[in-house]
Amino acid sequence: MSMHFTKDHEWISVEGDVGTIGITDYAQEQLGDVVFVELPEVGKTVAIGEEAGVVESVKAASEIYAPVSGEVVEVNQALADEPAKVNEAPEGAGWFVKIKLSDTSQLDALMDADAYKAYVASVS
């Protein structure tokens, strides 16, 4: 399993050809208390950079962008009842969607954990 990050503060953890996507701990800290999460329909096809969900907090609403292209194969329904899971475990139980990757080479354009850490330090 490998984990990759975007400059929009999403992460994707890939196992086989399915990627689990969420927002980073840095992103949830910037948002504050998450109060609502809107997720896409299972079966929807998303292109890289396309909206794959919306997260609303006490501070703002933000789109979640697909870090890769593919088909949504599962959404985290638990977030509908407990959006605070995003704050509690943003890189674990607070995941948003699972996407079957259409092109695994798109992962090459994303950052690894060390590069993302350096990026966050540069924008903080």
CSV table of N, CA and C in Angstrom, one decimal:
chain,number,residue,atom,x,y,z
A,1,MET,N,0.8,-1.2,0.0
A,1,MET,CA,0.0,0.0,0.0
A,1,MET,C,0.9,1.2,0.0
A,2,SER,N,0.6,2.2,-0.9
A,2,SER,CA,1.3,3.4,-0.9
A,2,SER,C,0.4,4.6,-0.7
A,3,MET,N,0.9,5.7,-0.2
A,3,MET,CA,0.2,6.9,0.1
A,3,MET,C,0.8,8.1,-0.6
A,4,HIS,N,-0.1,8.8,-1.3
A,4,HIS,CA,0.3,10.0,-2.1
A,4,HIS,C,-0.6,11.2,-1.6
A,5,PHE,N,0.0,12.4,-1.9
A,5,PHE,CA,-0.7,13.6,-1.5
A,5,PHE,C,-0.7,14.6,-2.6
A,6,THR,N,-1.8,15.5,-2.5
A,6,THR,CA,-1.9,16.6,-3.5
A,6,THR,C,-1.6,17.9,-2.9
A,7,LYS,N,-1.4,19.0,-3.7
A,7,LYS,CA,-1.2,20.3,-3.2
A,7,LYS,C,-2.5,20.9,-2.7
A,8,ASP,N,-3.7,20.2,-3.0
A,8,ASP,CA,-5.0,20.6,-2.5
A,8,ASP,C,-5.2,20.0,-1.1
A,9,HIS,N,-4.3,19.2,-0.6
A,9,HIS,CA,-4.3,18.6,0.7
A,9,HIS,C,-5.3,17.4,0.8
A,10,GLU,N,-5.3,16.7,-0.3
A,10,GLU,CA,-6.0,15.4,-0.3
A,10,GLU,C,-4.9,14.3,-0.3
A,11,TRP,N,-5.3,13.1,0.2
A,11,TRP,CA,-4.4,12.0,0.2
A,11,TRP,C,-5.1,10.9,-0.5
A,12,ILE,N,-4.3,10.0,-1.0
A,12,ILE,CA,-4.8,8.7,-1.6
A,12,ILE,C,-3.9,7.6,-1.2
A,13,SER,N,-4.6,6.6,-0.7
A,13,SER,CA,-3.8,5.3,-0.3
A,13,SER,C,-4.3,4.3,-1.3
A,14,VAL,N,-3.3,3.7,-2.0
A,14,VAL,CA,-3.7,2.7,-3.1
A,14,VAL,C,-3.3,1.3,-2.7
A,15,GLU,N,-4.3,0.4,-2.9
A,15,GLU,CA,-4.1,-1.0,-2.7
A,15,GLU,C,-4.7,-1.7,-3.9
A,16,GLY,N,-3.8,-2.4,-4.7
A,16,GLY,CA,-4.2,-2.9,-6.0
A,16,GLY,C,-4.5,-1.8,-6.9
A,17,ASP,N,-5.7,-1.8,-7.5
A,17,ASP,CA,-6.1,-0.7,-8.4
A,17,ASP,C,-7.2,0.2,-7.8
A,18,VAL,N,-7.4,0.1,-6.5
A,18,VAL,CA,-8.4,0.9,-5.8
A,18,VAL,C,-7.7,1.9,-4.8
A,19,GLY,N,-8.0,3.2,-4.9
A,19,GLY,CA,-7.5,4.2,-4.1
A,19,GLY,C,-8.5,4.7,-3.1
A,20,THR,N,-8.1,4.9,-1.8
A,20,THR,CA,-9.0,5.5,-0.8
A,20,THR,C,-8.5,6.9,-0.7
A,21,ILE,N,-9.5,7.8,-0.7
A,21,ILE,CA,-9.2,9.3,-0.7
A,21,ILE,C,-9.8,10.0,0.5
A,22,GLY,N,-9.0,10.9,1.0
A,22,GLY,CA,-9.5,11.7,2.1
A,22,GLY,C,-8.7,13.0,2.1
A,23,ILE,N,-9.0,13.8,3.2
A,23,ILE,CA,-8.2,15.1,3.3
A,23,ILE,C,-7.2,14.9,4.4
A,24,THR,N,-6.1,15.7,4.3
A,24,THR,CA,-5.0,15.5,5.3
A,24,THR,C,-5.3,16.1,6.6
A,25,ASP,N,-4.5,15.8,7.6
A,25,ASP,CA,-4.6,16.3,8.9
A,25,ASP,C,-4.5,17.9,8.8
A,26,TYR,N,-3.6,18.3,8.0
A,26,TYR,CA,-3.4,19.8,7.8
A,26,TYR,C,-4.7,20.4,7.3
A,27,ALA,N,-5.3,19.8,6.4
A,27,ALA,CA,-6.6,20.3,5.8
A,27,ALA,C,-7.7,20.4,6.8
A,28,GLN,N,-7.8,19.3,7.6
A,28,GLN,CA,-8.9,19.4,8.6
A,28,GLN,C,-8.6,20.4,9.7
A,29,GLU,N,-7.4,20.7,10.0
A,29,GLU,CA,-7.0,21.7,11.0
A,29,GLU,C,-7.4,23.1,10.4
A,30,GLN,N,-7.2,23.3,9.1
A,30,GLN,CA,-7.5,24.6,8.5
A,30,GLN,C,-9.0,24.8,8.4
A,31,LEU,N,-9.7,23.7,8.2
A,31,LEU,CA,-11.2,23.8,8.1
A,31,LEU,C,-11.9,24.1,9.4
A,32,GLY,N,-11.4,23.5,10.5
A,32,GLY,CA,-12.0,23.5,11.8
A,32,GLY,C,-13.1,22.4,11.8
A,33,ASP,N,-14.0,22.5,12.7
A,33,ASP,CA,-15.0,21.5,12.9
A,33,ASP,C,-15.9,21.2,11.7
A,34,VAL,N,-15.8,20.0,11.2
A,34,VAL,CA,-16.5,19.6,10.0
A,34,VAL,C,-18.0,19.3,10.4
A,35,VAL,N,-18.9,19.9,9.7
A,35,VAL,CA,-20.3,19.7,10.1
A,35,VAL,C,-21.2,19.0,9.0
A,36,PHE,N,-20.6,18.8,7.8
A,36,PHE,CA,-21.4,18.2,6.8
A,36,PHE,C,-20.4,17.7,5.7
A,37,VAL,N,-20.7,16.5,5.1
A,37,VAL,CA,-19.9,16.0,4.0
A,37,VAL,C,-20.9,15.5,2.9
A,38,GLU,N,-20.6,16.0,1.7
A,38,GLU,CA,-21.4,15.5,0.5
A,38,GLU,C,-20.5,14.6,-0.3
A,39,LEU,N,-21.0,13.4,-0.6
A,39,LEU,CA,-20.2,12.4,-1.3
A,39,LEU,C,-20.8,12.1,-2.6
A,40,PRO,N,-20.0,11.7,-3.6
A,40,PRO,CA,-20.6,11.4,-5.0
A,40,PRO,C,-21.3,10.0,-4.9
A,41,GLU,N,-22.1,9.8,-6.0
A,41,GLU,CA,-22.8,8.5,-6.1
A,41,GLU,C,-21.8,7.4,-6.5
A,42,VAL,N,-22.0,6.2,-5.9
A,42,VAL,CA,-21.2,5.1,-6.4
A,42,VAL,C,-21.5,4.8,-7.8
A,43,GLY,N,-20.4,4.6,-8.6
A,43,GLY,CA,-20.6,4.4,-10.0
A,43,GLY,C,-20.2,5.6,-10.9
A,44,LYS,N,-20.1,6.8,-10.2
A,44,LYS,CA,-19.8,8.0,-10.9
A,44,LYS,C,-18.3,7.9,-11.4
A,45,THR,N,-18.1,8.4,-12.6
A,45,THR,CA,-16.7,8.4,-13.1
A,45,THR,C,-16.2,9.9,-12.9
A,46,VAL,N,-15.0,10.0,-12.3
A,46,VAL,CA,-14.4,11.3,-12.0
A,46,VAL,C,-13.1,11.4,-12.8
A,47,ALA,N,-12.8,12.6,-13.3
A,47,ALA,CA,-11.5,12.8,-13.9
A,47,ALA,C,-10.6,13.5,-12.9
A,48,ILE,N,-9.3,13.4,-13.2
A,48,ILE,CA,-8.3,14.0,-12.3
A,48,ILE,C,-8.6,15.5,-12.1
A,49,GLY,N,-8.7,15.9,-10.9
A,49,GLY,CA,-8.9,17.3,-10.6
A,49,GLY,C,-10.4,17.7,-10.5
A,50,GLU,N,-11.3,16.7,-10.8
A,50,GLU,CA,-12.7,17.0,-10.8
A,50,GLU,C,-13.3,16.8,-9.3
A,51,GLU,N,-14.4,17.5,-9.1
A,51,GLU,CA,-15.0,17.4,-7.7
A,51,GLU,C,-15.4,16.0,-7.4
A,52,ALA,N,-14.9,15.5,-6.2
A,52,ALA,CA,-15.3,14.2,-5.8
A,52,ALA,C,-16.0,14.2,-4.4
A,53,GLY,N,-16.5,15.4,-4.0
A,53,GLY,CA,-17.2,15.6,-2.8
A,53,GLY,C,-17.0,17.0,-2.3
A,54,VAL,N,-17.8,17.3,-1.2
A,54,VAL,CA,-17.8,18.6,-0.6
A,54,VAL,C,-17.7,18.4,0.9
A,55,VAL,N,-16.9,19.2,1.6
A,55,VAL,CA,-16.8,19.2,3.0
A,55,VAL,C,-17.1,20.6,3.5
A,56,GLU,N,-18.1,20.6,4.5
A,56,GLU,CA,-18.4,21.9,5.1
A,56,GLU,C,-18.0,21.9,6.6
A,57,SER,N,-17.4,23.0,6.9
A,57,SER,CA,-17.0,23.2,8.3
A,57,SER,C,-17.7,24.5,8.9
A,58,VAL,N,-17.4,24.7,10.2
A,58,VAL,CA,-17.9,26.0,10.8
A,58,VAL,C,-17.3,27.2,10.1
A,59,LYS,N,-16.1,27.0,9.4
A,59,LYS,CA,-15.4,28.1,8.8
A,59,LYS,C,-15.8,28.3,7.3
A,60,ALA,N,-15.9,27.2,6.6
A,60,ALA,CA,-16.1,27.3,5.1
A,60,ALA,C,-16.5,26.0,4.5
A,61,ALA,N,-16.9,26.0,3.2
A,61,ALA,CA,-17.2,24.8,2.4
A,61,ALA,C,-16.0,24.6,1.4
A,62,SER,N,-15.6,23.4,1.2
A,62,SER,CA,-14.5,23.2,0.3
A,62,SER,C,-14.8,22.0,-0.6
A,63,GLU,N,-14.4,22.0,-1.8
A,63,GLU,CA,-14.5,20.8,-2.7
A,63,GLU,C,-13.4,19.9,-2.4
A,64,ILE,N,-13.7,18.6,-2.6
A,64,ILE,CA,-12.7,17.6,-2.5
A,64,ILE,C,-12.4,17.2,-4.0
A,65,TYR,N,-11.2,17.3,-4.4
A,65,TYR,CA,-10.8,17.0,-5.8
A,65,TYR,C,-10.2,15.6,-6.0
A,66,ALA,N,-10.6,14.9,-7.0
A,66,ALA,CA,-10.1,13.6,-7.3
A,66,ALA,C,-8.6,13.7,-7.6
A,67,PRO,N,-7.7,13.1,-6.9
A,67,PRO,CA,-6.3,13.2,-7.3
A,67,PRO,C,-5.9,12.3,-8.4
A,68,VAL,N,-6.9,11.4,-8.8
A,68,VAL,CA,-6.7,10.5,-10.0
A,68,VAL,C,-8.0,10.3,-10.7
A,69,SER,N,-8.0,9.8,-11.9
A,69,SER,CA,-9.3,9.5,-12.6
A,69,SER,C,-9.7,8.1,-12.3
A,70,GLY,N,-11.0,7.9,-12.3
A,70,GLY,CA,-11.5,6.5,-12.1
A,70,GLY,C,-13.0,6.5,-11.8
A,71,GLU,N,-13.4,5.4,-11.3
A,71,GLU,CA,-14.8,5.2,-11.0
A,71,GLU,C,-15.0,5.0,-9.5
A,72,VAL,N,-16.0,5.8,-8.9
A,72,VAL,CA,-16.2,5.7,-7.5
A,72,VAL,C,-16.9,4.3,-7.2
A,73,VAL,N,-16.2,3.5,-6.4
A,73,VAL,CA,-16.7,2.2,-6.1
A,73,VAL,C,-17.2,2.1,-4.7
A,74,GLU,N,-16.9,3.1,-3.8
A,74,GLU,CA,-17.5,3.0,-2.5
A,74,GLU,C,-17.4,4.5,-1.9
A,75,VAL,N,-18.3,4.8,-1.0
A,75,VAL,CA,-18.3,6.1,-0.3
A,75,VAL,C,-18.4,5.8,1.2
A,76,ASN,N,-17.9,6.7,2.0
A,76,ASN,CA,-17.9,6.5,3.4
A,76,ASN,C,-19.2,7.0,4.0
A,77,GLN,N,-20.2,6.1,4.0
A,77,GLN,CA,-21.5,6.5,4.5
A,77,GLN,C,-21.5,7.0,5.9
A,78,ALA,N,-20.6,6.5,6.7
A,78,ALA,CA,-20.5,6.9,8.1
A,78,ALA,C,-20.4,8.4,8.3
A,79,LEU,N,-19.8,9.1,7.3
A,79,LEU,CA,-19.6,10.5,7.4
A,79,LEU,C,-20.9,11.3,7.4
A,80,ALA,N,-22.0,10.7,6.8
A,80,ALA,CA,-23.3,11.4,6.8
A,80,ALA,C,-23.8,11.6,8.2
A,81,ASP,N,-23.6,10.6,9.0
A,81,ASP,CA,-24.1,10.7,10.4
A,81,ASP,C,-23.1,11.3,11.3
A,82,GLU,N,-21.8,11.1,11.0
A,82,GLU,CA,-20.8,11.5,11.9
A,82,GLU,C,-19.7,12.3,11.1
A,83,PRO,N,-20.0,13.5,10.6
A,83,PRO,CA,-19.0,14.2,9.8
A,83,PRO,C,-17.7,14.6,10.7
A,84,ALA,N,-17.9,14.6,12.0
A,84,ALA,CA,-16.7,14.9,12.9
A,84,ALA,C,-15.6,13.8,12.7
A,85,LYS,N,-15.9,12.7,12.2
A,85,LYS,CA,-14.9,11.6,11.9
A,85,LYS,C,-13.7,12.2,11.1
A,86,VAL,N,-14.1,13.2,10.2
A,86,VAL,CA,-13.0,13.8,9.4
A,86,VAL,C,-12.0,14.5,10.3
A,87,ASN,N,-12.5,15.2,11.4
A,87,ASN,CA,-11.6,15.8,12.3
A,87,ASN,C,-10.8,14.8,13.2
A,88,GLU,N,-11.5,13.8,13.6
A,88,GLU,CA,-10.9,12.8,14.5
A,88,GLU,C,-9.9,11.9,13.9
A,89,ALA,N,-10.1,11.5,12.6
A,89,ALA,CA,-9.2,10.6,12.0
A,89,ALA,C,-9.2,10.9,10.5
A,90,PRO,N,-8.6,12.1,10.1
A,90,PRO,CA,-8.7,12.5,8.7
A,90,PRO,C,-8.0,11.5,7.7
A,91,GLU,N,-6.9,10.9,8.2
A,91,GLU,CA,-6.2,9.9,7.4
A,91,GLU,C,-6.4,8.5,7.7
A,92,GLY,N,-7.6,8.2,8.3
A,92,GLY,CA,-8.1,6.9,8.7
A,92,GLY,C,-9.5,6.7,8.5
A,93,ALA,N,-10.3,6.6,9.6
A,93,ALA,CA,-11.8,6.4,9.5
A,93,ALA,C,-12.5,7.5,8.8
A,94,GLY,N,-11.9,8.7,8.7
A,94,GLY,CA,-12.5,9.9,8.0
A,94,GLY,C,-12.3,9.9,6.5
A,95,TRP,N,-12.0,8.8,5.9
A,95,TRP,CA,-11.9,8.8,4.4
A,95,TRP,C,-13.2,9.1,3.7
A,96,PHE,N,-13.1,9.6,2.5
A,96,PHE,CA,-14.3,10.0,1.8
A,96,PHE,C,-14.8,9.0,0.7
A,97,VAL,N,-14.0,8.7,-0.2
A,97,VAL,CA,-14.4,7.8,-1.3
A,97,VAL,C,-13.3,6.8,-1.7
A,98,LYS,N,-13.7,5.7,-2.3
A,98,LYS,CA,-12.8,4.8,-2.9
A,98,LYS,C,-13.0,4.8,-4.4
A,99,ILE,N,-11.9,4.9,-5.1
A,99,ILE,CA,-12.0,5.0,-6.6
A,99,ILE,C,-11.1,3.9,-7.2
A,100,LYS,N,-11.7,3.3,-8.2
A,100,LYS,CA,-11.0,2.3,-9.0
A,100,LYS,C,-10.2,3.1,-10.1
A,101,LEU,N,-8.9,3.1,-9.9
A,101,LEU,CA,-8.1,3.9,-10.8
A,101,LEU,C,-8.1,3.5,-12.3
A,102,SER,N,-8.3,4.5,-13.1
A,102,SER,CA,-8.3,4.2,-14.6
A,102,SER,C,-6.9,4.2,-15.1
A,103,ASP,N,-5.9,4.9,-14.4
A,103,ASP,CA,-4.6,5.0,-14.9
A,103,ASP,C,-3.6,5.2,-13.7
A,104,THR,N,-3.0,4.1,-13.3
A,104,THR,CA,-2.2,4.2,-12.1
A,104,THR,C,-0.9,5.1,-12.3
A,105,SER,N,-0.6,5.4,-13.6
A,105,SER,CA,0.6,6.3,-13.8
A,105,SER,C,0.3,7.7,-13.3
A,106,GLN,N,-1.0,8.1,-13.1
A,106,GLN,CA,-1.3,9.4,-12.6
A,106,GLN,C,-0.8,9.6,-11.1
A,107,LEU,N,-0.5,8.5,-10.4
A,107,LEU,CA,0.0,8.6,-9.1
A,107,LEU,C,1.4,9.2,-9.1
A,108,ASP,N,2.1,9.1,-10.2
A,108,ASP,CA,3.5,9.6,-10.3
A,108,ASP,C,3.6,11.1,-10.2
A,109,ALA,N,2.5,11.8,-10.5
A,109,ALA,CA,2.5,13.2,-10.4
A,109,ALA,C,2.2,13.7,-9.0
A,110,LEU,N,1.9,12.8,-8.0
A,110,LEU,CA,1.5,13.2,-6.7
A,110,LEU,C,2.8,13.2,-5.8
A,111,MET,N,2.7,13.8,-4.6
A,111,MET,CA,3.8,13.8,-3.7
A,111,MET,C,3.8,12.6,-2.7
A,112,ASP,N,5.0,12.2,-2.3
A,112,ASP,CA,5.1,11.2,-1.3
A,112,ASP,C,5.0,11.9,0.1
A,113,ALA,N,5.0,11.2,1.2
A,113,ALA,CA,4.8,11.8,2.5
A,113,ALA,C,5.9,12.9,2.8
A,114,ASP,N,7.1,12.6,2.5
A,114,ASP,CA,8.2,13.6,2.8
A,114,ASP,C,8.0,14.9,2.0
A,115,ALA,N,7.7,14.7,0.7
A,115,ALA,CA,7.5,15.9,-0.2
A,115,ALA,C,6.3,16.7,0.3
A,116,TYR,N,5.2,16.0,0.7
A,116,TYR,CA,4.0,16.7,1.2
A,116,TYR,C,4.4,17.5,2.5
A,117,LYS,N,5.1,16.8,3.4
A,117,LYS,CA,5.5,17.5,4.7
A,117,LYS,C,6.3,18.8,4.4
A,118,ALA,N,7.2,18.7,3.4
A,118,ALA,CA,8.0,19.9,3.0
A,118,ALA,C,7.1,20.9,2.4
A,119,TYR,N,6.1,20.5,1.6
A,119,TYR,CA,5.2,21.4,1.0
A,119,TYR,C,4.4,22.2,2.0
A,120,VAL,N,3.8,21.4,3.0
A,120,VAL,CA,3.0,22.1,4.1
A,120,VAL,C,3.9,23.1,4.8
A,121,ALA,N,5.1,22.7,5.1
A,121,ALA,CA,6.0,23.6,5.8
A,121,ALA,C,6.2,24.9,5.0
A,122,SER,N,6.2,24.8,3.7
A,122,SER,CA,6.5,26.0,2.8
A,122,SER,C,5.3,26.9,2.7
A,123,VAL,N,4.1,26.3,3.0
A,123,VAL,CA,2.8,27.2,2.8
A,123,VAL,C,2.3,27.6,4.2
A,124,SER,N,2.8,27.1,5.3
A,124,SER,CA,2.3,27.4,6.6
A,124,SER,C,2.9,28.7,7.1
